[in-house]
Every structure is written in C-alpha cells, then in structure tokens.
Coordinates of C-alpha atoms in Angstrom, one line a residue:
Chain Q
M1 CA 0.0 0.0 0.0
N2 CA 2.7 2.3 1.0
L3 CA 4.7 1.4 -2.0
N4 CA 1.9 1.9 -4.4
G5 CA 0.7 5.1 -2.8
S6 CA 3.9 6.9 -4.1
V7 CA 2.1 6.9 -7.5
F8 CA 0.1 9.8 -6.2
I9 CA 3.2 11.9 -5.8
S10 CA 4.0 11.0 -9.4
I11 CA 0.5 12.1 -10.4
L12 CA 0.9 15.4 -8.7
M13 CA 4.2 15.8 -10.3
A14 CA 2.6 14.9 -13.7
L15 CA -0.1 17.6 -13.2
F16 CA 2.6 20.0 -12.4
V17 CA 4.7 19.0 -15.4
V18 CA 1.7 19.1 -17.7
R19 CA 0.9 22.6 -16.5
A20 CA 4.5 23.7 -17.0
L21 CA 4.4 22.1 -20.4
R22 CA 1.2 23.8 -21.4
N23 CA 2.7 27.1 -20.4
F24 CA 6.0 26.4 -22.0
L25 CA 4.6 25.2 -25.3
D26 CA 1.6 27.5 -25.2
L27 CA -0.5 24.4 -25.8
P28 CA -4.0 25.8 -25.5
A29 CA -3.2 28.0 -28.5
R30 CA -1.0 25.6 -30.4
A31 CA -2.9 22.4 -29.9
P32 CA -6.1 23.0 -27.9
H33 CA -7.3 19.4 -28.3
L34 CA -4.1 17.9 -26.9
S35 CA -4.0 20.4 -24.1
R36 CA -7.5 19.3 -23.1
L37 CA -6.5 15.6 -23.2
L38 CA -3.4 16.3 -21.1
G39 CA -5.8 17.6 -18.4
Y40 CA -6.7 13.9 -17.9
V41 CA -3.1 12.8 -17.4
W42 CA -4.0 11.7 -13.9
V43 CA -6.6 9.2 -15.0
P44 CA -4.2 6.4 -16.0
G45 CA -2.3 6.9 -12.7
V46 CA -5.5 6.4 -10.7
V47 CA -6.6 3.6 -12.9
L48 CA -3.2 1.9 -12.5
F49 CA -3.4 2.3 -8.7
V50 CA -6.9 0.9 -8.5
F51 CA -6.0 -2.0 -10.7
S52 CA -2.9 -2.8 -8.6
Q53 CA -5.0 -2.7 -5.5
I54 CA -7.6 -5.0 -7.0
I55 CA -5.1 -7.6 -8.1
G56 CA -3.0 -7.0 -5.0
W57 CA 0.1 -6.2 -7.0
K58 CA 2.7 -4.8 -4.7
T59 CA 5.5 -3.2 -6.5
D60 CA 7.7 -0.1 -6.3
Q61 CA 7.7 -0.1 -10.1
L62 CA 4.1 1.3 -10.3
D63 CA 5.1 5.0 -10.3
E64 CA 8.0 4.1 -12.6
L65 CA 5.5 2.8 -15.0
Y66 CA 3.3 5.8 -14.6
L67 CA 6.2 8.1 -15.1
L68 CA 7.2 6.2 -18.2
F69 CA 3.6 6.7 -19.4
L70 CA 3.8 10.4 -18.6
M71 CA 7.1 10.8 -20.4
S72 CA 5.8 8.9 -23.4
T73 CA 2.7 11.1 -23.4
I74 CA 4.9 14.1 -23.3
A75 CA 7.1 12.8 -26.0
L76 CA 4.0 12.2 -28.2
V77 CA 2.8 15.7 -27.5
L78 CA 6.2 17.0 -28.4
V79 CA 6.2 15.0 -31.6
R80 CA 2.8 16.5 -32.4
V81 CA 4.1 20.1 -31.9
Q82 CA 7.5 19.5 -33.4
Q83 CA 7.3 22.5 -35.7
Y84 CA 8.0 24.5 -32.6
R85 CA 11.7 24.4 -32.2
P86 CA 11.8 24.3 -28.3
A87 CA 9.5 21.3 -28.6
R88 CA 12.0 19.5 -30.7
T89 CA 14.8 20.4 -28.2
L90 CA 12.6 19.2 -25.4
L91 CA 12.1 15.9 -27.3
L92 CA 15.8 15.6 -27.7
A93 CA 16.2 16.4 -24.0
L94 CA 13.7 13.8 -23.0
A95 CA 14.8 11.0 -25.3
P96 CA 17.8 9.6 -23.3
Y97 CA 15.9 9.6 -20.1
L98 CA 12.9 8.1 -21.7
L99 CA 15.1 5.4 -23.2
Y100 CA 16.8 4.9 -19.9
S101 CA 13.5 4.6 -17.9
F102 CA 12.2 2.2 -20.5
I103 CA 15.3 0.0 -20.4
E104 CA 15.4 0.1 -16.6
L105 CA 11.7 -0.8 -16.3
V106 CA 11.9 -3.6 -18.9
S107 CA 15.1 -4.9 -17.3
T108 CA 13.5 -4.8 -13.9
F109 CA 10.6 -6.9 -15.1
I110 CA 12.9 -9.3 -17.1
S111 CA 15.7 -9.9 -14.7
L112 CA 16.7 -8.3 -11.4
R113 CA 20.1 -9.8 -11.7
L114 CA 21.0 -8.0 -14.9
L115 CA 20.1 -4.8 -13.1
K116 CA 22.3 -5.6 -10.2
E117 CA 25.2 -6.5 -12.5
Y118 CA 25.0 -3.3 -14.4
D119 CA 23.9 -1.3 -11.5
D120 CA 26.8 1.2 -11.8
A121 CA 26.3 1.6 -15.5
F122 CA 22.6 2.2 -14.9
E123 CA 23.3 4.8 -12.2
N124 CA 25.8 6.6 -14.5
S125 CA 23.4 6.5 -17.4
K126 CA 20.6 7.8 -15.3
G127 CA 22.9 10.7 -14.1
F128 CA 23.9 11.4 -17.7
A129 CA 20.3 11.3 -18.9
F130 CA 19.3 13.5 -16.1
I131 CA 22.0 16.1 -16.8
W132 CA 21.1 15.8 -20.5
L133 CA 17.5 16.4 -19.8
F134 CA 18.3 19.3 -17.6
T135 CA 20.7 20.9 -20.0
F136 CA 18.4 20.6 -23.0
V137 CA 15.5 21.9 -21.0
L138 CA 17.6 24.9 -20.3
I139 CA 18.5 25.1 -23.9
A140 CA 14.8 24.8 -24.9
R141 CA 14.0 27.5 -22.4
N142 CA 16.6 29.7 -24.0
Q143 CA 15.3 28.9 -27.4
K144 CA 11.8 29.7 -26.3
K145 CA 13.0 33.0 -24.8
H146 CA 14.8 33.7 -28.0
L147 CA 11.8 32.8 -30.1
D148 CA 9.5 34.9 -27.8
K149 CA 11.9 37.8 -28.2
E150 CA 11.9 37.3 -32.0
R151 CA 8.1 37.0 -32.0
L152 CA 7.9 40.1 -29.9
E153 CA 10.2 41.9 -32.3
R154 CA 8.2 40.6 -35.2
E155 CA 5.0 41.8 -33.6
T156 CA 6.6 45.1 -32.9
E157 CA 7.7 45.2 -36.4
E158 CA 4.3 44.2 -37.7
E159 CA 2.8 46.8 -35.5
A160 CA 5.1 49.4 -36.9
K161 CA 4.4 48.1 -40.4
R162 CA 0.7 48.4 -39.7
K163 CA 1.2 51.9 -38.4
I164 CA 3.2 52.8 -41.4
E165 CA 0.5 51.3 -43.6
A166 CA -2.2 53.2 -41.8
Y167 CA 0.0 56.3 -42.1
N168 CA 0.5 55.6 -45.8
Q169 CA -3.2 55.3 -46.3
E170 CA -3.8 58.5 -44.5
L171 CA -1.1 60.2 -46.6
E172 CA -2.6 58.8 -49.8
H173 CA -5.9 60.1 -48.7
L174 CA -4.3 63.5 -48.0
V175 CA -2.6 63.4 -51.4
T176 CA -5.9 62.6 -53.1
E177 CA -7.5 65.5 -51.3
R178 CA -4.7 67.8 -52.1
T179 CA -4.7 66.7 -55.7
A180 CA -8.3 67.4 -55.9
S181 CA -7.9 70.8 -54.4
L182 CA -4.9 71.5 -56.6
T183 CA -6.9 70.5 -59.7
L184 CA -9.6 72.8 -58.6
Q185 CA -7.1 75.6 -58.0
T186 CA -5.5 75.0 -61.4
E187 CA -8.9 75.2 -63.0
E188 CA -9.6 78.4 -61.1
L189 CA -6.2 79.8 -62.2
R190 CA -6.8 78.8 -65.7
E191 CA -10.1 80.6 -65.6
A192 CA -8.5 83.6 -64.0
L193 CA -5.8 83.5 -66.7
K194 CA -8.4 83.4 -69.4
E195 CA -10.1 86.4 -67.8
L196 CA -6.8 88.2 -67.6
K197 CA -6.1 87.5 -71.3
V198 CA -9.5 88.9 -72.2
T199 CA -8.8 92.0 -70.0
Q200 CA -5.4 92.4 -71.6
D201 CA -6.9 92.4 -75.0
Q202 CA -9.4 94.9 -73.8
L203 CA -6.6 97.0 -72.3
I204 CA -4.6 96.9 -75.5
Q205 CA -7.7 97.9 -77.4
S206 CA -8.5 100.7 -74.9
E207 CA -4.8 101.8 -75.2
K208 CA -5.3 102.0 -78.9
M209 CA -8.5 104.0 -78.3
A210 CA -6.8 106.3 -75.9
S211 CA -4.0 107.0 -78.4
L212 CA -6.7 107.5 -81.0
G213 CA -8.3 110.0 -78.6
E214 CA -5.0 111.9 -78.6
L215 CA -5.0 111.7 -82.3
T216 CA -8.6 112.9 -82.8
A217 CA -7.8 116.6 -82.5
G218 CA -4.7 116.2 -84.6
I219 CA -6.7 114.3 -87.2
A220 CA -9.5 116.9 -87.1
H221 CA -7.0 119.6 -87.8
E222 CA -5.3 117.6 -90.5
I223 CA -8.6 117.0 -92.1
Q224 CA -9.9 120.5 -91.8
N225 CA -7.0 122.0 -93.8
P226 CA -7.6 119.9 -96.9
L227 CA -11.3 120.3 -96.6
N228 CA -10.9 124.1 -96.4
F229 CA -8.9 123.9 -99.6
V230 CA -11.6 121.8 -101.3
T231 CA -14.3 124.3 -100.3
N232 CA -12.2 127.3 -101.3
F233 CA -11.0 126.0 -104.6
S234 CA -14.6 124.9 -105.5
D235 CA -15.9 128.4 -104.6
V236 CA -13.2 130.2 -106.5
S237 CA -13.7 127.9 -109.4
T238 CA -17.4 128.9 -109.5
E239 CA -16.3 132.5 -109.5
L240 CA -13.8 131.8 -112.4
L241 CA -16.6 130.1 -114.4
T242 CA -18.9 133.1 -113.9
E243 CA -16.1 135.3 -115.1
L244 CA -15.4 133.0 -118.0
E245 CA -19.2 133.1 -119.0
E246 CA -19.2 136.9 -118.7
E247 CA -16.1 137.1 -120.8
Q248 CA -17.8 134.9 -123.5
Q249 CA -20.8 137.2 -123.6
R250 CA -18.7 140.2 -124.3
P251 CA -18.3 141.3 -127.9
D252 CA -14.6 141.9 -127.5
R253 CA -13.6 138.6 -126.0
D254 CA -10.1 138.4 -124.5
P255 CA -8.8 134.9 -125.6
G256 CA -5.7 135.4 -123.4
L257 CA -7.9 135.9 -120.3
E258 CA -10.2 133.0 -121.2
A259 CA -7.2 130.7 -121.6
E260 CA -5.9 131.8 -118.2
L261 CA -9.2 131.2 -116.6
L262 CA -9.4 127.8 -118.1
R263 CA -5.9 127.0 -117.0
D264 CA -6.8 128.1 -113.4
L265 CA -9.9 126.0 -113.5
R266 CA -8.1 122.9 -114.5
Q267 CA -5.4 123.6 -111.9
N268 CA -8.1 124.1 -109.2
L269 CA -9.8 120.8 -110.1
T270 CA -6.5 119.1 -109.7
K271 CA -6.0 120.7 -106.3
I272 CA -9.5 119.7 -105.2
T273 CA -8.7 116.1 -106.1
H274 CA -5.4 116.4 -104.3
H275 CA -6.8 117.8 -101.1
G276 CA -9.8 115.4 -101.2
Q277 CA -7.4 112.5 -101.4
R278 CA -5.3 114.0 -98.6
A279 CA -8.4 114.1 -96.3
A280 CA -9.3 110.5 -97.4
S281 CA -5.9 109.2 -96.6
I282 CA -6.0 110.7 -93.1
V283 CA -9.4 109.1 -92.4
R284 CA -8.0 105.8 -93.8
G285 CA -5.0 106.1 -91.5
M286 CA -7.3 106.7 -88.5
L287 CA -9.4 103.7 -89.4
E288 CA -6.3 101.6 -89.8
H289 CA -5.0 102.7 -86.4
S290 CA -8.2 101.8 -84.6
R291 CA -8.7 98.5 -86.4
A292 CA -7.3 95.3 -84.8
S293 CA -3.9 94.6 -86.2
T294 CA -3.9 91.9 -89.0
G295 CA -0.3 91.3 -88.1
E296 CA 0.5 91.0 -91.8
R297 CA 3.9 92.3 -92.8
Q298 CA 4.1 94.5 -95.9
P299 CA 6.8 96.6 -97.4
T300 CA 6.5 99.8 -95.4
Q301 CA 8.0 103.2 -96.2
L302 CA 9.1 104.4 -92.8
N303 CA 9.8 107.9 -93.9
L304 CA 6.2 108.4 -94.9
L305 CA 4.9 106.7 -91.8
A306 CA 7.1 108.8 -89.5
D307 CA 6.2 112.0 -91.2
E308 CA 2.5 111.3 -91.0
Y309 CA 2.5 110.4 -87.4
L310 CA 4.7 113.2 -86.4
R311 CA 2.2 115.7 -87.7
L312 CA -0.8 113.8 -86.2
A313 CA 0.9 113.7 -82.8
Y314 CA 1.9 117.4 -83.0
H315 CA -1.6 118.6 -83.9
G316 CA -3.1 116.3 -81.3
L317 CA -1.2 118.0 -78.6
R318 CA -1.7 121.4 -80.1
A319 CA -5.5 120.8 -79.9
K320 CA -5.2 120.2 -76.2
D321 CA -2.8 123.0 -75.4
K322 CA -3.4 125.9 -77.7
S323 CA -0.4 127.8 -76.6
F324 CA 1.9 124.8 -77.3
N325 CA 4.3 125.1 -80.1
A326 CA 7.4 123.1 -81.1
T327 CA 10.0 123.0 -83.8
L328 CA 9.7 119.8 -85.8
T329 CA 12.8 118.6 -87.6
T330 CA 12.9 115.7 -89.9
D331 CA 16.0 114.2 -91.4
F332 CA 14.9 111.4 -93.6
D333 CA 17.4 109.1 -95.4
P334 CA 16.2 109.2 -99.1
E335 CA 18.0 105.9 -99.6
L336 CA 15.9 104.2 -96.8
P337 CA 14.8 100.8 -98.1
P338 CA 11.2 99.7 -97.5
I339 CA 11.0 97.4 -94.5
E340 CA 8.8 94.3 -94.1
A341 CA 6.7 95.4 -91.2
V342 CA 3.1 95.7 -89.9
G343 CA 2.7 99.4 -90.7
Q344 CA -0.2 99.9 -88.4
D345 CA 1.8 98.6 -85.4
L346 CA 4.9 100.6 -86.3
G347 CA 2.6 103.6 -86.6
R348 CA 1.4 103.1 -83.1
V349 CA 5.0 102.9 -81.8
L350 CA 6.0 106.1 -83.6
L351 CA 2.8 107.9 -82.5
N352 CA 3.6 106.8 -78.9
L353 CA 7.2 108.0 -79.1
F354 CA 6.2 111.3 -80.7
T355 CA 3.4 111.9 -78.1
N356 CA 5.9 111.2 -75.3
A357 CA 8.4 113.5 -76.9
F358 CA 5.9 116.3 -77.2
Y359 CA 4.8 115.7 -73.6
A360 CA 8.4 116.0 -72.4
V361 CA 9.1 119.3 -74.3
Q362 CA 5.8 120.7 -73.1
K363 CA 6.7 119.9 -69.5
R364 CA 10.1 121.5 -69.8
R365 CA 8.6 124.6 -71.4
Q366 CA 6.2 124.9 -68.4
Q367 CA 9.3 124.8 -66.1
Q368 CA 11.4 127.1 -68.2
P369 CA 9.3 129.4 -70.3
E370 CA 12.1 131.8 -71.4
G371 CA 14.6 131.1 -74.1
Y372 CA 13.6 127.5 -74.6
V373 CA 12.8 126.2 -78.1
P374 CA 10.9 123.0 -77.8
T375 CA 12.3 120.7 -80.5
V376 CA 11.2 117.2 -81.6
S377 CA 13.1 115.6 -84.3
V378 CA 13.0 112.3 -86.2
R379 CA 15.8 110.9 -88.2
T380 CA 16.0 107.7 -90.3
R381 CA 19.1 105.9 -91.5
A382 CA 19.7 102.9 -93.6
L383 CA 22.0 100.5 -91.8
P384 CA 24.6 98.4 -93.5
G385 CA 23.1 95.0 -94.0
G386 CA 19.7 96.3 -95.0
G387 CA 18.2 97.2 -91.6
V388 CA 17.0 100.7 -90.7
E389 CA 17.3 102.9 -87.7
V390 CA 14.7 105.5 -86.5
R391 CA 15.7 108.0 -83.9
V392 CA 13.0 110.1 -82.2
R393 CA 14.7 112.9 -80.2
D394 CA 13.3 115.6 -78.0
N395 CA 15.0 118.3 -75.9
G396 CA 12.6 117.9 -73.1
T397 CA 12.9 117.1 -69.4
G398 CA 14.8 113.9 -69.8
I399 CA 14.1 110.7 -67.8
P400 CA 15.4 110.2 -64.2
E401 CA 17.3 107.0 -63.5
A402 CA 14.6 105.6 -61.3
V403 CA 12.0 106.0 -64.0
R404 CA 14.3 104.6 -66.7
Q405 CA 14.3 101.2 -65.0
K406 CA 10.6 100.8 -65.2
I407 CA 9.8 102.7 -68.4
F408 CA 9.0 99.6 -70.5
Q409 CA 6.9 97.9 -67.7
P410 CA 3.2 97.6 -68.3
F411 CA 1.0 100.1 -66.4
F412 CA 4.0 102.3 -65.5
T413 CA 3.3 105.9 -66.1
T414 CA 4.5 109.2 -64.8
K415 CA 1.4 110.9 -66.0
P416 CA -1.4 111.8 -63.6
T417 CA -4.1 109.2 -63.1
G418 CA -6.5 109.1 -66.1
E419 CA -4.0 110.7 -68.5
G420 CA -1.9 107.7 -69.4
T421 CA -2.6 104.0 -69.6
G422 CA 1.0 103.1 -68.8
L423 CA 0.8 100.7 -71.7
G424 CA 2.2 102.8 -74.5
L425 CA 5.9 102.1 -74.2
S426 CA 5.4 98.6 -73.0
L427 CA 3.3 97.8 -76.1
S428 CA 5.7 99.6 -78.3
Y429 CA 8.5 97.6 -76.8
D430 CA 6.6 94.4 -77.6
I431 CA 5.8 95.5 -81.1
I432 CA 9.4 96.3 -81.9
T433 CA 11.1 93.4 -80.2
K434 CA 8.6 90.5 -80.4
G435 CA 6.7 91.7 -83.5
H436 CA 9.6 92.8 -85.6
N437 CA 12.7 91.2 -84.0
G438 CA 14.1 94.7 -83.6
T439 CA 15.4 96.7 -80.6
L440 CA 14.0 99.7 -78.8
T441 CA 16.5 101.6 -76.7
L442 CA 16.9 105.0 -75.2
E443 CA 19.5 107.6 -74.4
T444 CA 18.5 110.3 -72.0
E445 CA 19.9 113.0 -69.9
E446 CA 17.9 114.8 -67.2
G447 CA 17.2 118.3 -68.2
K448 CA 18.7 117.9 -71.7
G449 CA 16.4 115.5 -73.5
T450 CA 15.7 112.0 -74.6
E451 CA 16.3 109.9 -77.7
F452 CA 14.5 106.7 -78.5
I453 CA 16.2 104.5 -81.0
I454 CA 14.4 101.9 -83.0
V455 CA 16.5 99.4 -85.0
L456 CA 14.7 97.1 -87.3
P457 CA 16.5 94.3 -89.1
A458 CA 16.2 93.8 -92.9
Chain I
M1 CA -1.0 147.7 -100.8
K2 CA 1.6 145.0 -100.2
I3 CA 0.4 142.0 -98.2
L4 CA 2.6 139.2 -96.9
V5 CA 0.8 135.9 -96.4
V6 CA 2.5 133.5 -94.0
D7 CA 1.3 129.9 -94.1
D8 CA 3.0 126.5 -94.2
E9 CA 0.4 125.3 -96.8
A10 CA 1.8 126.0 -100.3
D11 CA -1.6 126.0 -101.9
V12 CA -2.6 129.1 -100.0
R13 CA -0.7 131.0 -102.7
A14 CA -2.9 129.7 -105.6
L15 CA -6.0 130.3 -103.5
F16 CA -5.1 133.9 -102.6
E17 CA -4.0 134.7 -106.2
Q18 CA -7.3 133.5 -107.5
R19 CA -9.5 135.0 -104.9
F20 CA -8.0 138.4 -105.3
R21 CA -7.2 138.1 -109.0
R22 CA -9.2 141.2 -109.9
E23 CA -7.6 143.3 -107.2
I24 CA -4.2 141.9 -108.2
R25 CA -4.9 142.6 -111.9
S26 CA -6.0 146.1 -111.0
G27 CA -3.0 146.6 -108.8
V28 CA -5.0 147.3 -105.6
F29 CA -3.2 144.5 -103.8
S30 CA 0.1 142.8 -104.2
F31 CA 0.8 139.6 -102.5
S32 CA 4.0 138.0 -101.2
F33 CA 4.1 134.6 -99.6
A34 CA 6.2 133.0 -96.9
Y35 CA 5.9 129.4 -95.8
S36 CA 7.2 129.7 -92.3
G37 CA 7.7 132.3 -89.5
E38 CA 11.4 132.4 -90.1
E39 CA 11.0 133.0 -93.9
A40 CA 8.5 135.8 -93.1
L41 CA 11.0 137.5 -90.9
E42 CA 13.7 137.2 -93.5
Y43 CA 11.3 138.7 -96.1
L44 CA 10.5 141.5 -93.8
H45 CA 14.1 142.3 -93.2
A46 CA 14.6 142.6 -96.9
H47 CA 11.4 144.5 -97.7
A48 CA 10.6 146.2 -94.4
S49 CA 9.0 149.4 -95.7
E50 CA 7.0 147.8 -98.4
V51 CA 4.8 145.4 -96.5
V52 CA 1.7 147.1 -95.1
L53 CA -0.2 144.0 -93.9
I54 CA 0.8 140.6 -92.7
L55 CA -1.7 137.7 -92.7
S56 CA -0.2 134.9 -90.7
D57 CA -1.3 131.4 -89.8
I58 CA -0.7 130.6 -86.1
N59 CA 0.0 126.8 -86.3
M60 CA 3.1 126.3 -88.2
P61 CA 6.0 124.0 -87.6
G62 CA 9.0 125.8 -86.2
M63 CA 8.3 129.4 -85.3
S64 CA 4.6 129.8 -84.7
G65 CA 2.5 132.7 -85.9
L66 CA 2.3 134.1 -82.4
E67 CA 6.1 134.1 -82.0
L68 CA 6.3 135.8 -85.4
L69 CA 3.9 138.4 -84.2
R70 CA 5.9 139.0 -81.0
Q71 CA 9.1 139.5 -82.9
I72 CA 7.5 141.8 -85.4
R73 CA 6.0 144.0 -82.7
Q74 CA 9.4 144.0 -81.0
E75 CA 11.4 145.0 -84.1
Y76 CA 9.0 147.3 -85.9
D77 CA 7.1 149.1 -83.1
A78 CA 9.8 151.8 -82.9
P79 CA 8.2 155.0 -84.0
P80 CA 8.3 155.8 -87.8
P81 CA 9.9 156.3 -90.4
P82 CA 8.2 153.2 -91.7
A83 CA 4.8 152.7 -90.0
P84 CA 4.6 149.3 -88.3
P85 CA 2.8 146.7 -90.4
Q86 CA -0.7 145.6 -89.6
V87 CA -0.8 142.0 -88.5
M88 CA -3.9 139.7 -88.9
M89 CA -3.8 136.2 -87.4
I90 CA -5.5 133.3 -89.0
T91 CA -6.0 130.0 -87.2
A92 CA -8.0 126.8 -87.3
Y93 CA -8.3 127.0 -83.6
G94 CA -10.7 129.9 -83.2
D95 CA -11.0 129.7 -79.4
E96 CA -11.1 132.7 -77.1
T97 CA -7.7 132.0 -75.4
S98 CA -5.9 132.1 -78.7
R99 CA -7.7 135.3 -79.7
Q100 CA -6.9 137.0 -76.4
Q101 CA -3.3 135.9 -76.7
A102 CA -3.0 137.2 -80.2
L103 CA -4.6 140.5 -79.4
E104 CA -2.4 141.0 -76.3
L105 CA 0.6 140.4 -78.4
G106 CA -0.5 143.2 -80.7
A107 CA -2.5 141.6 -83.5
N108 CA -4.8 144.0 -85.3
D109 CA -7.3 141.3 -86.1
F110 CA -8.0 137.6 -85.6
L111 CA -9.6 135.4 -88.3
T112 CA -10.6 131.8 -88.1
K113 CA -10.3 129.1 -90.8
P114 CA -12.0 128.5 -93.1
V115 CA -11.4 132.1 -94.1
D116 CA -14.4 134.0 -95.3
F117 CA -12.8 135.6 -98.3
S118 CA -15.5 138.2 -99.0
A119 CA -15.3 139.4 -95.4
L120 CA -11.5 139.5 -95.7
K121 CA -11.7 141.4 -99.0
E122 CA -14.0 144.0 -97.3
K123 CA -11.5 144.4 -94.5
L124 CA -8.6 144.8 -96.8
L125 CA -10.4 147.3 -99.0
H126 CA -11.3 149.2 -95.9
L127 CA -7.7 149.3 -94.9
T128 CA -6.7 150.4 -98.3
D129 CA -9.2 153.3 -98.1
H130 CA -7.7 154.3 -94.8
D131 CA -4.2 154.2 -96.2
N132 CA -5.2 156.4 -99.0

C-alpha cells in the first residue's frame, strides 16, 4: 500500500509537469485538443493504482510505470508540436531519459540480476540522462526565450508596419484630397488667366482707343485744312466760271484771259482732287489705327509713316494745349529701303514715341518758359546689311534713372491718373522686339532730353 | 497795298492769287508769300518798308504765328519812319484764349479758318481806303 501510494506523488508531479508544459509550449493555443487531453493525465495513474489494489500487485515499479507513461505522453505531445523548435529540443532532452527509464523498467521486469550486474552503468546513465534532460530543458528554455523575443520583435515590427501602412493610407488620402484641391485651383487659375487675357486684349484695345483720342484733335486739324482747300477751290472755281461766262458774252472777248481762266480752273480741279485724297488718306489712317492689327507684314516706307504720325501727334497735342508750339525737324534718309513690317503697329509705336516727346518738351517749357525752343526731331538711317534705324529725339525734361528702369513695364506711367494708360511704351517695346525682331533703346539726360532708337533688321 | 501771307500750306498761294485776281490785276493789292515764320522775318528784313499788312497762320512747324507776331512787334514798333505793319492772325483753332493771346501780343485782327474771303476782302479794301 505504501509502495503503491507513491504513485500519487507522481500524479501530482505529472499535473505540475503538464501545467508547465502547457505554459512552455503554449499548448491551449498551439494544440487545444491535446491540451485538453493532457488535463486527464492523472486518470491512467489512478486507474493503475486501483488496478494494482484490486489484483494485490505490490511493487515499487508502479510509479516508474506511470512516469514512463507520462514521459511517453509528453514525447507524443512534443512530436505533435515538433514544428515549434523548443518542442524538438525538449524531445531531444527527454529522449535519453525516456530510453533509460524504459530499459530500466523492462530490465526490472525481465531480470533483477541483470540490473544488479549493471547497477553502476545504470546509475551513470541515469545521471547522464538527467543532466542531458536538464541541459536541454535549459537550452529549450533559452530557445523559447529567443523565439519569444523574436516574435515580440516581429510583432513590434508588424505593429510598426501596420502603423506605417495606416499612415501611408492617411497620406494617400491626403494626397488625393490635395490633388483634388490643386486640380480645382488649377482650374480656377486657368479661368483667371483666361479672364486676364481677355482683360489684356481689352486694355490693349483701350490703349489704342486712348491714343486714338489723342489723335482725334490732330486728325480733325489735319482733315480741316484739306477740306478748307476743297471748299475754297470749289468756290473760287465757280467765280472763275462766272467770269469766263461773262467774258464769253462780251463782244470783245479776250482769248488770253479766257485761256488763263481755263488753266486756273483745270489747276483748281487738280487741287480739289489732291486735297480730297489727302483728307481721305487721313481718315483711312485713322481707321487703320483703330482696327485690330492683322499682323500682316508688308513693305513699309518708314519715312512716310514717321512724317504722317509726327504731324498727327503734334496737332493732337496742339489741340489740347493751344499755346503749345514746337519745332519739328525731320531728317529722312532718301535711300531708306522699304521694311517688311506691320505698318499699323509701327505707326502706333511712332505715335507713342512722338506723343511722349511732345509731352516732355511741353513739360520743360512749363518749367522754363524763357529762351527755350521745344524741339522734336525724327531721323531715319539705312543701316549696312539692309536694316533701318529710326531716332526720335526731344530736348525735353529727360528721364530720371529711377523711371528709366521701369519705363517699359506695363502700367507704369508718370502721367497723372487718367491721362496715361501706362501701356504705350510697354506695347511699343513688344511690337518692336517681339513683333519685328528689332530693338528699342533710349538715351537720355535729365534736363537735356531723350532719344529713343528703333532698330529694325532687314 | 503790299500784303505778306504766312502759311505752311503751299496751296494758299494759288488760293489767294485767284480769290484776289481782280484786285491783283487792277493793282490794288500785291501779295507775297512766306511758308514759315522764319521765312517771313527774312522777307520783312529785306522789304521792311514795303509790307503794309501781314496775314499769318498761327499753327506752323517751327516758329509759330504768335512768335512771329511777338518779334514783329518788338522789331518794328519803334516809331516811324516806316509805319509798323498791320498783322492779322488766321487760325483753325478759333478759341477765345488764342484770340486773347493774339490781341495781347498786338494783332490787329483775328480770323478763323475756313477764311471768309469776301469778309476778308472787305476788311482789306477798308484798310486800303484808310491808307489812301
């Protein structure tokens, strides 16, 4: 009874080992079925005990048997979960002891003598198996720790990865949002740009109209002169006709006088035609100036263009300031070749330069009324290589350095609000440089005057 | 009566010569022409005592009619021997400021373009009567 009762200690130990094993191998998660089965590890022990009591088998091998069973069970469990490396190590740890226990038990049953003969060897083997078991359990424990650490690291890594992924997703979402808002902004900007372009076209047109306004008075004056001639020569021709008729009625006709009257009449008709055409060409010029540029280049006589616009600009200013007067000098190169250009555009540039020149001399005259002769001159020169140079010079106020920097910028004007659009020189610059591949430069000295130089290539 | 007409438009000559052909033929008027203020002064320097009347445009390139008037009044307003010439201004800009300015500078009359030739003839004939 006493001997057999020790099996209960083994059962307790088995429960303890099973619990440790469950923990160590994390059995409930790894093999839940096995884990549950292991819970009944005590049953065979109890059954063994009851059976031995019934048959009255007294032996101290009972708990050896049970322990063998326990170890076998554990070995089986370990084989089942062998994918787990510490389990394999445990299996390796257990193998010698299991083998030893088995051999010992078997030899006990077969022959007690054999046991006695090899008692020392058995004792040594047992010690060795025990140390082996202990060592490998430690190794398995280390492996488990290592694996746990690895797992933990992996989990941390995965967590980090998840976080990164979540962050990525968030970022992608943000990017999508931003892209959408950027697209919207681009659309809005494109819309604004379109509006600006329309406005720019309108501004250019209104600049044209403003310069046309400056021209109007000049044009009116320029038209009035030829119209006066037309009227006057018509009137006087009627008088001449009356005189001719009277002469024809007289008995003593003077053929010399009649011939003279006829000659005058013919001459007058020629003059009427001439002045009528002069007025028509001015109107045509005005219409051309206000029309949108066709951008078509045609051979252009710069001398004629410069002369025409110089007069228009002069009379334009005269109409506004009756007291204003200036000396106009022209120095036209008779050898000037015709230049392929958009005449209407070049006309605008010249008009702008002349208007500015007159404005400058007018201002200087206001500052210095005595002994100052306002002078605006235009000079053309044929350049070697087929190009031409046009110089528009005034002896006006000159341009201060600070203003010179900005003079070709759009909307920059020194004139009072409402008097200048600030687009004249900027448009002129574009017409000469972009439109005709030429250059527009200036030389100026404060208090002495300014000279604008247009150079156009052949 | 010798009249100097100053205008930058060349055809003014033909016009005057035809408008006043009878008077020219009969020798009542004789016309000379200058095409700028400078030319007019030159002519006056050469024929100072002959010219009785000057008809001048105001708007001319270079020396304006008003500047010409100022110089004439400066040079020829010294008391006689030759009586100072009469000066009539003619302009397309017939506004009051120009008229005032011309009269202040010593113009005897101020006419606007288009010139009413019959009215001008009246005035000239009236002057001739006075002269005589």
